[in-house]
Amino acid sequence: MAFRCQRDSYAREVRSVAGGTPSCRANGAFSTTVVSCSPAELQTEGSNGKKEVLSGFNVVLEDTLLFPEGGGQPDDRGTINDISVLRVTRRGAQADHFTQTPLVPGTQVQVRVDWERRFDHMQQHSGQHLITAVADHLFGLKTTSWELGRLRSVIELDSPSVTAEQVATIEQNVNEKIRDRLPVDVRELSLDDPEVEQVRARGLPDDHAGPIRVITIKGVDSNMCCGTHVSNLSDLQVIKILGTEKGKKNKTNLVFLAGNRVLKWMERSHGTEKALTALLKCGAEDHVEAVKKLQNSSKLLQKNNLNLLRDLAVHTAHSLRNSSDWGGVVVLHRKEGDSEFMNIIANEIGSEETLLFLTVGDEKGAGLFLLAGPAEAVETLGPRVAEVLEGKGAGKKGRFQGKATKMSRRTEVQALLQDYVSTQSAEE
């Protein structure tokens, strides 16, 4: 069975006309009947990235405007009697519409489709058919799979590499065919129709039932497909191939945008270009050179800063060693620094009698810590220091270092270390 969305991808409404005969219009709702409604669950990804399970119902309709996912194309979104449909999946010749509100079997309902999402999918899917056909015709590059993503689409080509020249030629050719306004026809053929053997396909689903849908771009391609498509390549507007990426098993991924996605991509790119022009104080044609100069300056500053930090670490180590407070427990915190800074201090001091507790970072936030001193003491105290600072670390040979989330608890660590030293002295 082909659903209404497949028989006419542009259908968004059925209205009554004289004589009671329904007629398609561009906006509004589509009337159909509820066949069944059964309890179901839907696994989704919550705002925190964790999987969530929603309880609801699988609603089966006599016919539907909402496309169930398949053929590399995601499902539609929309409403049934203004109730949101959160997922549409195909089950044999039926489509399950997941809702969180039950619907009574036998009742007449109005189905509306999220047209912006539907038309975007039509553009990307027809764009994939066109690119696939052209890549095969021009260079023998076969498509093995494709993915219609939320922001971009990817065609997997059965080739370890695709040259920049080939990409440019494919892009030029597909856009020429869009400008030629070639029609896209949808036909249904029976399984025993001889023409089926001449149609490009990657196989039918195991549970396929009914006639075979064939999508034909006039003079370019005929392909079996269950998805929704434009009726003329002019509705694609334009195709932009963003480039290639290394695929799996000696394959190459071709990344592309079609139609309104190209316009949105250009809008984002133009916004970025304007922001960079204001920040870099130069025209767009000079952005790359300006960034290269900034990178070189940054590398030089980092190198100088690192040398100064090393000199400061050596000086700090000598100051601590010669301080009147030297001995027992020595504590030092510095806002700026890194692990190397703390290790240089520990190396310069080289004491096996004193417990040296060093920290760098935000005084009340997160940072790094290092505990150095007698191996036995450090082995005992290191994990406890990490626990107090609500962090984690590791150590060996008289040193324990790691990351901390609560640098504000440094005074508790100092008290812990001093208690340990006092206890050891009393036992001696």
Tab-separated table of C-alpha atoms in Angstrom:
chain	number	residue	atom	x	y	z
A	1	MET	CA	0.000	0.000	0.000
A	2	ALA	CA	1.148	3.546	-0.785
A	3	PHE	CA	0.033	6.169	1.737
A	4	ARG	CA	-1.446	9.508	0.720
A	5	CYS	CA	1.895	11.187	1.517
A	6	GLN	CA	3.545	8.892	-1.052
A	7	ARG	CA	0.847	9.214	-3.696
A	8	ASP	CA	1.039	13.010	-3.472
A	9	SER	CA	3.941	14.467	-1.477
A	10	TYR	CA	2.473	17.979	-1.803
A	11	ALA	CA	-0.940	17.080	-0.316
A	12	ARG	CA	-1.638	18.868	2.940
A	13	GLU	CA	-5.446	19.105	3.012
A	14	VAL	CA	-8.650	17.424	1.963
A	15	ARG	CA	-11.729	19.595	1.861
A	16	SER	CA	-15.302	18.902	0.836
A	17	VAL	CA	-16.563	20.388	-2.433
A	18	ALA	CA	-19.907	20.357	-4.245
A	19	GLY	CA	-21.251	16.832	-4.405
A	20	GLY	CA	-19.237	15.742	-1.369
A	21	THR	CA	-16.128	14.764	-3.337
A	22	PRO	CA	-12.886	15.496	-1.424
A	23	SER	CA	-10.282	17.730	-3.061
A	24	CYS	CA	-6.591	18.407	-2.231
A	25	ARG	CA	-5.536	21.882	-1.205
A	26	ALA	CA	-2.205	23.384	-0.128
A	27	ASN	CA	-3.067	24.063	3.503
A	28	GLY	CA	-5.267	22.656	6.216
A	29	ALA	CA	-6.031	19.098	7.240
A	30	PHE	CA	-6.571	15.661	5.747
A	31	SER	CA	-9.514	13.539	6.901
A	32	THR	CA	-9.218	9.820	7.557
A	33	THR	CA	-10.436	7.155	9.996
A	34	VAL	CA	-8.782	5.630	13.066
A	35	VAL	CA	-8.329	1.874	12.558
A	36	SER	CA	-6.761	0.963	15.911
A	37	CYS	CA	-5.140	2.464	19.004
A	38	SER	CA	-2.912	0.382	21.301
A	39	PRO	CA	-0.616	1.200	24.270
A	40	ALA	CA	3.029	1.743	23.292
A	41	GLU	CA	6.312	3.217	24.475
A	42	LEU	CA	8.740	5.519	22.677
A	43	GLN	CA	12.421	5.849	23.524
A	44	THR	CA	13.669	9.406	23.056
A	45	GLU	CA	16.722	11.460	23.955
A	46	GLY	CA	16.049	14.006	26.661
A	47	SER	CA	17.469	17.534	26.923
A	48	ASN	CA	20.288	16.216	29.144
A	49	GLY	CA	21.329	13.691	26.477
A	50	LYS	CA	20.026	10.712	28.452
A	51	LYS	CA	17.529	8.227	27.034
A	52	GLU	CA	13.939	8.688	28.146
A	53	VAL	CA	10.978	6.366	27.658
A	54	LEU	CA	7.589	7.975	26.933
A	55	SER	CA	4.330	6.129	27.472
A	56	GLY	CA	1.654	6.578	24.856
A	57	PHE	CA	-0.211	4.910	22.013
A	58	ASN	CA	0.393	3.596	18.513
A	59	VAL	CA	-2.437	4.872	16.328
A	60	VAL	CA	-3.112	3.226	12.970
A	61	LEU	CA	-5.085	5.242	10.417
A	62	GLU	CA	-6.927	4.139	7.299
A	63	ASP	CA	-4.579	6.434	5.340
A	64	THR	CA	-2.086	9.112	6.328
A	65	LEU	CA	-0.355	12.292	5.255
A	66	LEU	CA	2.564	11.536	7.596
A	67	PHE	CA	5.463	9.623	6.074
A	68	PRO	CA	6.859	6.742	8.180
A	69	GLU	CA	10.642	6.591	8.289
A	70	GLY	CA	12.218	4.496	5.537
A	71	GLY	CA	14.574	4.501	2.569
A	72	GLY	CA	17.073	6.652	4.433
A	73	GLN	CA	14.448	9.349	5.041
A	74	PRO	CA	13.312	10.312	8.571
A	75	ASP	CA	9.619	10.333	9.439
A	76	ASP	CA	7.281	13.293	9.280
A	77	ARG	CA	5.921	15.268	12.217
A	78	GLY	CA	2.406	16.623	12.483
A	79	THR	CA	-0.876	16.300	14.376
A	80	ILE	CA	-3.995	14.132	14.517
A	81	ASN	CA	-6.940	16.226	15.720
A	82	ASP	CA	-4.339	18.732	17.026
A	83	ILE	CA	-2.649	15.949	19.047
A	84	SER	CA	1.106	15.912	18.392
A	85	VAL	CA	2.518	12.899	16.567
A	86	LEU	CA	5.996	12.241	17.989
A	87	ARG	CA	7.048	9.365	15.705
A	88	VAL	CA	5.736	7.575	12.600
A	89	THR	CA	7.025	4.086	11.783
A	90	ARG	CA	6.087	1.605	9.072
A	91	ARG	CA	4.802	-1.851	9.995
A	92	GLY	CA	4.167	-3.841	6.845
A	93	ALA	CA	1.380	-2.069	4.976
A	94	GLN	CA	0.494	0.084	8.014
A	95	ALA	CA	1.939	3.165	9.687
A	96	ASP	CA	2.099	3.520	13.491
A	97	HIS	CA	1.594	7.099	14.721
A	98	PHE	CA	2.899	7.511	18.289
A	99	THR	CA	0.838	9.943	20.383
A	100	GLN	CA	0.506	10.503	24.127
A	101	THR	CA	-3.292	10.792	23.875
A	102	PRO	CA	-5.520	7.864	22.821
A	103	LEU	CA	-7.852	8.072	19.822
A	104	VAL	CA	-11.061	6.064	19.464
A	105	PRO	CA	-11.096	3.504	16.606
A	106	GLY	CA	-13.749	4.235	14.002
A	107	THR	CA	-13.720	8.000	14.517
A	108	GLN	CA	-12.990	10.490	11.760
A	109	VAL	CA	-9.835	12.557	12.403
A	110	GLN	CA	-7.971	15.463	10.826
A	111	VAL	CA	-4.263	14.943	10.049
A	112	ARG	CA	-1.899	17.855	9.531
A	113	VAL	CA	1.722	17.629	8.409
A	114	ASP	CA	4.646	19.814	9.512
A	115	TRP	CA	5.182	21.158	6.013
A	116	GLU	CA	8.555	22.829	6.628
A	117	ARG	CA	10.058	19.520	7.789
A	118	ARG	CA	8.318	17.557	4.996
A	119	PHE	CA	9.467	19.871	2.189
A	120	ASP	CA	13.019	19.891	3.566
A	121	HIS	CA	13.053	16.081	3.445
A	122	MET	CA	11.637	16.124	-0.091
A	123	GLN	CA	14.441	18.445	-1.207
A	124	GLN	CA	17.208	16.418	0.429
A	125	HIS	CA	15.866	13.046	-0.790
A	126	SER	CA	15.341	14.156	-4.405
A	127	GLY	CA	18.742	15.854	-4.231
A	128	GLN	CA	20.293	12.546	-3.188
A	129	HIS	CA	18.688	10.728	-6.143
A	130	LEU	CA	20.038	13.364	-8.519
A	131	ILE	CA	23.594	13.367	-7.111
A	132	THR	CA	23.667	9.560	-7.018
A	133	ALA	CA	22.621	9.293	-10.662
A	134	VAL	CA	25.054	11.959	-11.884
A	135	ALA	CA	28.024	10.588	-9.890
A	136	ASP	CA	27.367	7.141	-11.354
A	137	HIS	CA	26.869	8.402	-14.918
A	138	LEU	CA	29.922	10.686	-14.992
A	139	PHE	CA	32.470	8.693	-12.978
A	140	GLY	CA	30.990	5.262	-12.209
A	141	LEU	CA	30.762	6.188	-8.511
A	142	LYS	CA	28.126	3.888	-6.998
A	143	THR	CA	26.060	4.884	-3.968
A	144	THR	CA	26.045	2.232	-1.226
A	145	SER	CA	23.984	4.140	1.378
A	146	TRP	CA	22.940	7.615	2.421
A	147	GLU	CA	21.830	9.529	5.518
A	148	LEU	CA	19.453	12.484	5.711
A	149	GLY	CA	20.810	14.304	8.769
A	150	ARG	CA	19.319	17.151	10.755
A	151	LEU	CA	21.770	19.726	9.366
A	152	ARG	CA	23.439	17.982	6.429
A	153	SER	CA	23.069	14.880	4.286
A	154	VAL	CA	25.713	12.292	3.423
A	155	ILE	CA	25.991	9.944	0.439
A	156	GLU	CA	28.331	6.973	0.835
A	157	LEU	CA	30.179	6.276	-2.426
A	158	ASP	CA	31.829	2.937	-3.179
A	159	SER	CA	35.271	4.423	-3.794
A	160	PRO	CA	38.301	4.986	-1.536
A	161	SER	CA	38.658	8.546	-2.847
A	162	VAL	CA	36.859	11.206	-4.853
A	163	THR	CA	38.873	14.104	-6.263
A	164	ALA	CA	38.035	17.774	-5.830
A	165	GLU	CA	37.682	18.030	-9.614
A	166	GLN	CA	35.103	15.220	-9.622
A	167	VAL	CA	33.151	16.908	-6.820
A	168	ALA	CA	33.131	20.222	-8.706
A	169	THR	CA	31.952	18.532	-11.911
A	170	ILE	CA	29.150	16.661	-10.107
A	171	GLU	CA	27.976	19.865	-8.411
A	172	GLN	CA	27.987	21.786	-11.685
A	173	ASN	CA	26.096	19.029	-13.496
A	174	VAL	CA	23.339	18.583	-10.897
A	175	ASN	CA	22.692	22.336	-10.751
A	176	GLU	CA	22.448	22.466	-14.544
A	177	LYS	CA	19.724	19.818	-14.385
A	178	ILE	CA	17.902	21.821	-11.703
A	179	ARG	CA	17.962	24.857	-14.011
A	180	ASP	CA	16.606	22.638	-16.805
A	181	ARG	CA	13.463	22.155	-14.662
A	182	LEU	CA	13.373	18.400	-15.274
A	183	PRO	CA	10.144	16.723	-14.089
A	184	VAL	CA	10.185	14.034	-11.387
A	185	ASP	CA	7.509	11.365	-11.818
A	186	VAL	CA	6.242	8.818	-9.296
A	187	ARG	CA	4.790	5.572	-10.661
A	188	GLU	CA	3.620	2.306	-9.138
A	189	LEU	CA	4.590	-0.980	-10.809
A	190	SER	CA	3.583	-4.524	-9.979
A	191	LEU	CA	6.332	-6.919	-8.928
A	192	ASP	CA	5.980	-8.904	-12.185
A	193	ASP	CA	6.224	-5.840	-14.453
A	194	PRO	CA	9.190	-6.331	-16.860
A	195	GLU	CA	10.172	-2.696	-16.344
A	196	VAL	CA	11.106	-3.465	-12.734
A	197	GLU	CA	14.260	-5.209	-13.963
A	198	GLN	CA	15.437	-1.961	-15.576
A	199	VAL	CA	15.039	0.153	-12.449
A	200	ARG	CA	17.972	0.941	-10.161
A	201	ALA	CA	17.487	-0.372	-6.627
A	202	ARG	CA	19.302	-1.649	-3.546
A	203	GLY	CA	16.629	-4.236	-2.710
A	204	LEU	CA	13.181	-4.245	-1.099
A	205	PRO	CA	12.374	-4.565	2.624
A	206	ASP	CA	11.570	-8.106	3.772
A	207	ASP	CA	8.052	-7.055	4.784
A	208	HIS	CA	7.306	-5.123	1.578
A	209	ALA	CA	3.715	-5.456	0.414
A	210	GLY	CA	1.868	-4.163	-2.645
A	211	PRO	CA	3.162	-2.356	-5.742
A	212	ILE	CA	6.658	-0.950	-6.193
A	213	ARG	CA	7.110	2.829	-6.308
A	214	VAL	CA	9.510	4.108	-8.963
A	215	ILE	CA	10.885	7.657	-8.881
A	216	THR	CA	11.977	8.888	-12.326
A	217	ILE	CA	13.945	12.051	-13.042
A	218	LYS	CA	13.294	12.573	-16.747
A	219	GLY	CA	16.283	11.512	-18.831
A	220	VAL	CA	18.464	11.063	-15.739
A	221	ASP	CA	17.415	8.223	-13.436
A	222	SER	CA	14.747	5.704	-12.430
A	223	ASN	CA	14.957	4.291	-8.932
A	224	MET	CA	12.793	2.270	-6.541
A	225	CYS	CA	12.005	4.390	-3.498
A	226	CYS	CA	9.378	4.737	-0.772
A	227	GLY	CA	10.182	8.353	0.129
A	228	THR	CA	8.572	11.696	-0.592
A	229	HIS	CA	9.949	13.730	-3.501
A	230	VAL	CA	9.595	17.009	-5.384
A	231	SER	CA	7.636	16.929	-8.641
A	232	ASN	CA	10.179	19.031	-10.528
A	233	LEU	CA	13.920	19.552	-9.982
A	234	SER	CA	13.308	23.313	-9.932
A	235	ASP	CA	11.877	22.814	-6.417
A	236	LEU	CA	15.370	21.805	-5.286
A	237	GLN	CA	16.477	25.421	-5.943
A	238	VAL	CA	20.193	24.619	-5.651
A	239	ILE	CA	22.559	21.893	-4.417
A	240	LYS	CA	25.814	22.630	-2.620
A	241	ILE	CA	28.345	19.832	-2.088
A	242	LEU	CA	30.327	20.746	1.032
A	243	GLY	CA	33.104	18.246	0.337
A	244	THR	CA	34.127	14.675	1.073
A	245	GLU	CA	35.069	12.739	4.193
A	246	LYS	CA	36.775	9.399	4.659
A	247	GLY	CA	34.131	6.707	4.974
A	248	LYS	CA	34.264	3.167	6.321
A	249	LYS	CA	35.772	0.187	4.491
A	250	ASN	CA	37.429	2.083	1.614
A	251	LYS	CA	34.396	4.248	0.939
A	252	THR	CA	34.022	8.035	0.621
A	253	ASN	CA	31.260	10.166	2.130
A	254	LEU	CA	29.949	13.022	-0.009
A	255	VAL	CA	28.404	15.769	2.153
A	256	PHE	CA	25.719	17.968	0.592
A	257	LEU	CA	22.893	20.447	1.195
A	258	ALA	CA	19.843	21.038	-0.996
A	259	GLY	CA	17.270	23.800	-1.274
A	260	ASN	CA	16.430	25.827	1.807
A	261	ARG	CA	19.351	24.279	3.698
A	262	VAL	CA	21.725	26.037	1.295
A	263	LEU	CA	20.056	29.376	2.031
A	264	LYS	CA	20.295	28.789	5.794
A	265	TRP	CA	23.941	27.726	5.446
A	266	MET	CA	24.703	30.907	3.476
A	267	GLU	CA	22.940	33.008	6.113
A	268	ARG	CA	25.030	31.437	8.893
A	269	SER	CA	28.226	31.802	6.860
A	270	HIS	CA	27.464	35.436	6.063
A	271	GLY	CA	26.807	36.143	9.741
A	272	THR	CA	30.145	34.579	10.653
A	273	GLU	CA	31.877	36.561	7.920
A	274	LYS	CA	30.421	39.848	9.201
A	275	ALA	CA	31.471	39.035	12.776
A	276	LEU	CA	35.030	38.176	11.676
A	277	THR	CA	35.238	41.353	9.610
A	278	ALA	CA	34.354	43.415	12.690
A	279	LEU	CA	36.791	41.525	14.943
A	280	LEU	CA	39.733	41.334	12.542
A	281	LYS	CA	39.261	44.848	11.107
A	282	CYS	CA	39.717	43.640	7.526
A	283	GLY	CA	37.704	42.440	4.541
A	284	ALA	CA	36.591	38.837	4.099
A	285	GLU	CA	39.319	38.202	1.514
A	286	ASP	CA	41.969	38.914	4.182
A	287	HIS	CA	40.444	36.838	7.019
A	288	VAL	CA	42.709	33.806	6.554
A	289	GLU	CA	45.940	35.834	6.558
A	290	ALA	CA	44.788	37.848	9.570
A	291	VAL	CA	44.046	34.664	11.546
A	292	LYS	CA	47.432	33.173	10.579
A	293	LYS	CA	49.175	36.290	11.931
A	294	LEU	CA	47.191	36.056	15.165
A	295	GLN	CA	48.099	32.364	15.514
A	296	ASN	CA	51.818	33.116	15.053
A	297	SER	CA	51.649	35.929	17.616
A	298	SER	CA	49.795	33.676	20.043
A	299	LYS	CA	52.375	30.882	19.684
A	300	LEU	CA	55.205	33.351	20.366
A	301	LEU	CA	53.429	34.749	23.428
A	302	GLN	CA	52.747	31.231	24.731
A	303	LYS	CA	56.407	30.313	24.306
A	304	ASN	CA	57.564	33.446	26.143
A	305	ASN	CA	54.967	32.917	28.851
A	306	LEU	CA	56.080	29.307	29.326
A	307	ASN	CA	59.722	30.368	29.721
A	308	LEU	CA	58.741	33.040	32.248
A	309	LEU	CA	56.594	30.521	34.135
A	310	ARG	CA	59.515	28.088	34.330
A	311	ASP	CA	61.820	30.832	35.629
A	312	LEU	CA	59.168	31.792	38.175
A	313	ALA	CA	58.842	28.153	39.294
A	314	VAL	CA	62.598	27.900	39.915
A	315	HIS	CA	62.610	31.210	41.810
A	316	THR	CA	59.567	30.144	43.857
A	317	ALA	CA	61.210	26.836	44.756
A	318	HIS	CA	64.348	28.559	46.034
A	319	SER	CA	62.260	31.073	48.010
A	320	LEU	CA	60.301	28.271	49.679
A	321	ARG	CA	63.448	26.329	50.463
A	322	ASN	CA	65.107	29.336	52.083
A	323	SER	CA	61.972	30.490	53.922
A	324	SER	CA	61.869	30.498	57.712
A	325	ASP	CA	58.629	28.500	57.460
A	326	TRP	CA	60.421	25.631	55.747
A	327	GLY	CA	59.807	22.218	57.273
A	328	GLY	CA	56.855	20.058	58.187
A	329	VAL	CA	54.145	21.148	55.739
A	330	VAL	CA	54.709	23.770	53.024
A	331	VAL	CA	51.680	25.084	51.123
A	332	LEU	CA	51.574	27.281	48.006
A	333	HIS	CA	48.644	28.352	45.798
A	334	ARG	CA	48.875	30.308	42.559
A	335	LYS	CA	46.019	31.272	40.259
A	336	GLU	CA	48.098	30.974	37.066
A	337	GLY	CA	50.096	27.839	36.411
A	338	ASP	CA	49.932	24.242	35.275
A	339	SER	CA	51.204	20.773	36.178
A	340	GLU	CA	54.638	21.542	34.762
A	341	PHE	CA	54.896	24.637	36.968
A	342	MET	CA	54.199	22.579	40.096
A	343	ASN	CA	56.536	19.747	39.059
A	344	ILE	CA	59.423	22.179	38.424
A	345	ILE	CA	59.010	23.497	41.977
A	346	ALA	CA	58.956	19.962	43.376
A	347	ASN	CA	62.039	19.017	41.324
A	348	GLU	CA	63.984	22.084	42.453
A	349	ILE	CA	63.140	21.520	46.099
A	350	GLY	CA	63.747	17.790	46.011
A	351	SER	CA	62.928	17.353	49.699
A	352	GLU	CA	62.080	13.943	51.114
A	353	GLU	CA	61.394	15.224	54.635
A	354	THR	CA	58.828	17.965	53.951
A	355	LEU	CA	55.252	17.589	52.701
A	356	LEU	CA	54.818	20.010	49.818
A	357	PHE	CA	51.205	20.833	48.849
A	358	LEU	CA	50.924	22.917	45.640
A	359	THR	CA	47.759	24.091	43.881
A	360	VAL	CA	46.969	26.219	40.822
A	361	GLY	CA	43.635	27.520	39.562
A	362	ASP	CA	40.527	29.307	40.796
A	363	GLU	CA	40.694	29.721	44.577
A	364	LYS	CA	37.014	28.812	44.969
A	365	GLY	CA	36.505	26.689	41.875
A	366	ALA	CA	38.410	23.987	40.018
A	367	GLY	CA	42.150	23.537	39.562
A	368	LEU	CA	45.160	21.245	39.790
A	369	PHE	CA	47.027	19.964	42.839
A	370	LEU	CA	50.304	18.210	43.629
A	371	LEU	CA	51.427	16.563	46.852
A	372	ALA	CA	55.144	15.729	47.168
A	373	GLY	CA	57.260	14.393	49.990
A	374	PRO	CA	58.182	11.092	51.683
A	375	ALA	CA	56.896	8.240	49.501
A	376	GLU	CA	55.045	6.453	52.310
A	377	ALA	CA	53.311	9.636	53.464
A	378	VAL	CA	52.310	10.645	49.933
A	379	GLU	CA	50.960	7.168	49.192
A	380	THR	CA	48.779	7.365	52.312
A	381	LEU	CA	47.675	10.981	52.042
A	382	GLY	CA	47.317	11.419	48.251
A	383	PRO	CA	43.906	9.723	47.831
A	384	ARG	CA	42.608	11.494	50.953
A	385	VAL	CA	43.697	14.881	49.567
A	386	ALA	CA	41.870	14.145	46.289
A	387	GLU	CA	38.757	13.164	48.250
A	388	VAL	CA	38.765	16.392	50.300
A	389	LEU	CA	39.152	18.492	47.140
A	390	GLU	CA	36.412	16.418	45.447
A	391	GLY	CA	38.765	15.510	42.654
A	392	LYS	CA	40.782	12.592	41.375
A	393	GLY	CA	44.434	11.842	40.804
A	394	ALA	CA	47.227	9.304	40.798
A	395	GLY	CA	50.787	9.094	41.995
A	396	LYS	CA	54.049	7.235	42.398
A	397	LYS	CA	57.529	7.698	43.898
A	398	GLY	CA	56.673	10.431	46.368
A	399	ARG	CA	54.242	12.408	44.213
A	400	PHE	CA	50.464	12.457	43.868
A	401	GLN	CA	48.778	14.892	41.501
A	402	GLY	CA	45.414	15.404	39.854
A	403	LYS	CA	42.395	17.625	39.274
A	404	ALA	CA	40.218	19.204	41.956
A	405	THR	CA	36.729	20.688	41.796
A	406	LYS	CA	36.673	22.326	45.259
A	407	MET	CA	39.869	24.369	45.670
A	408	SER	CA	38.081	26.258	48.451
A	409	ARG	CA	38.802	23.252	50.723
A	410	ARG	CA	42.600	23.730	50.587
A	411	THR	CA	42.682	24.746	54.258
A	412	GLU	CA	41.132	21.373	55.177
A	413	VAL	CA	43.913	19.623	53.258
A	414	GLN	CA	46.535	21.707	55.052
A	415	ALA	CA	45.037	20.724	58.430
A	416	LEU	CA	45.008	17.065	57.353
A	417	LEU	CA	48.697	17.205	56.410
A	418	GLN	CA	49.707	18.998	59.606
A	419	ASP	CA	47.816	16.461	61.736
A	420	TYR	CA	49.669	13.669	59.941
A	421	VAL	CA	53.071	15.306	60.518
A	422	SER	CA	52.259	15.967	64.201
A	423	THR	CA	51.170	12.351	64.703
A	424	GLN	CA	54.340	11.043	63.081
A	425	SER	CA	56.529	13.325	65.241
A	426	ALA	CA	54.762	12.220	68.427
A	427	GLU	CA	55.265	8.556	67.566
A	428	GLU	CA	58.988	9.125	67.018
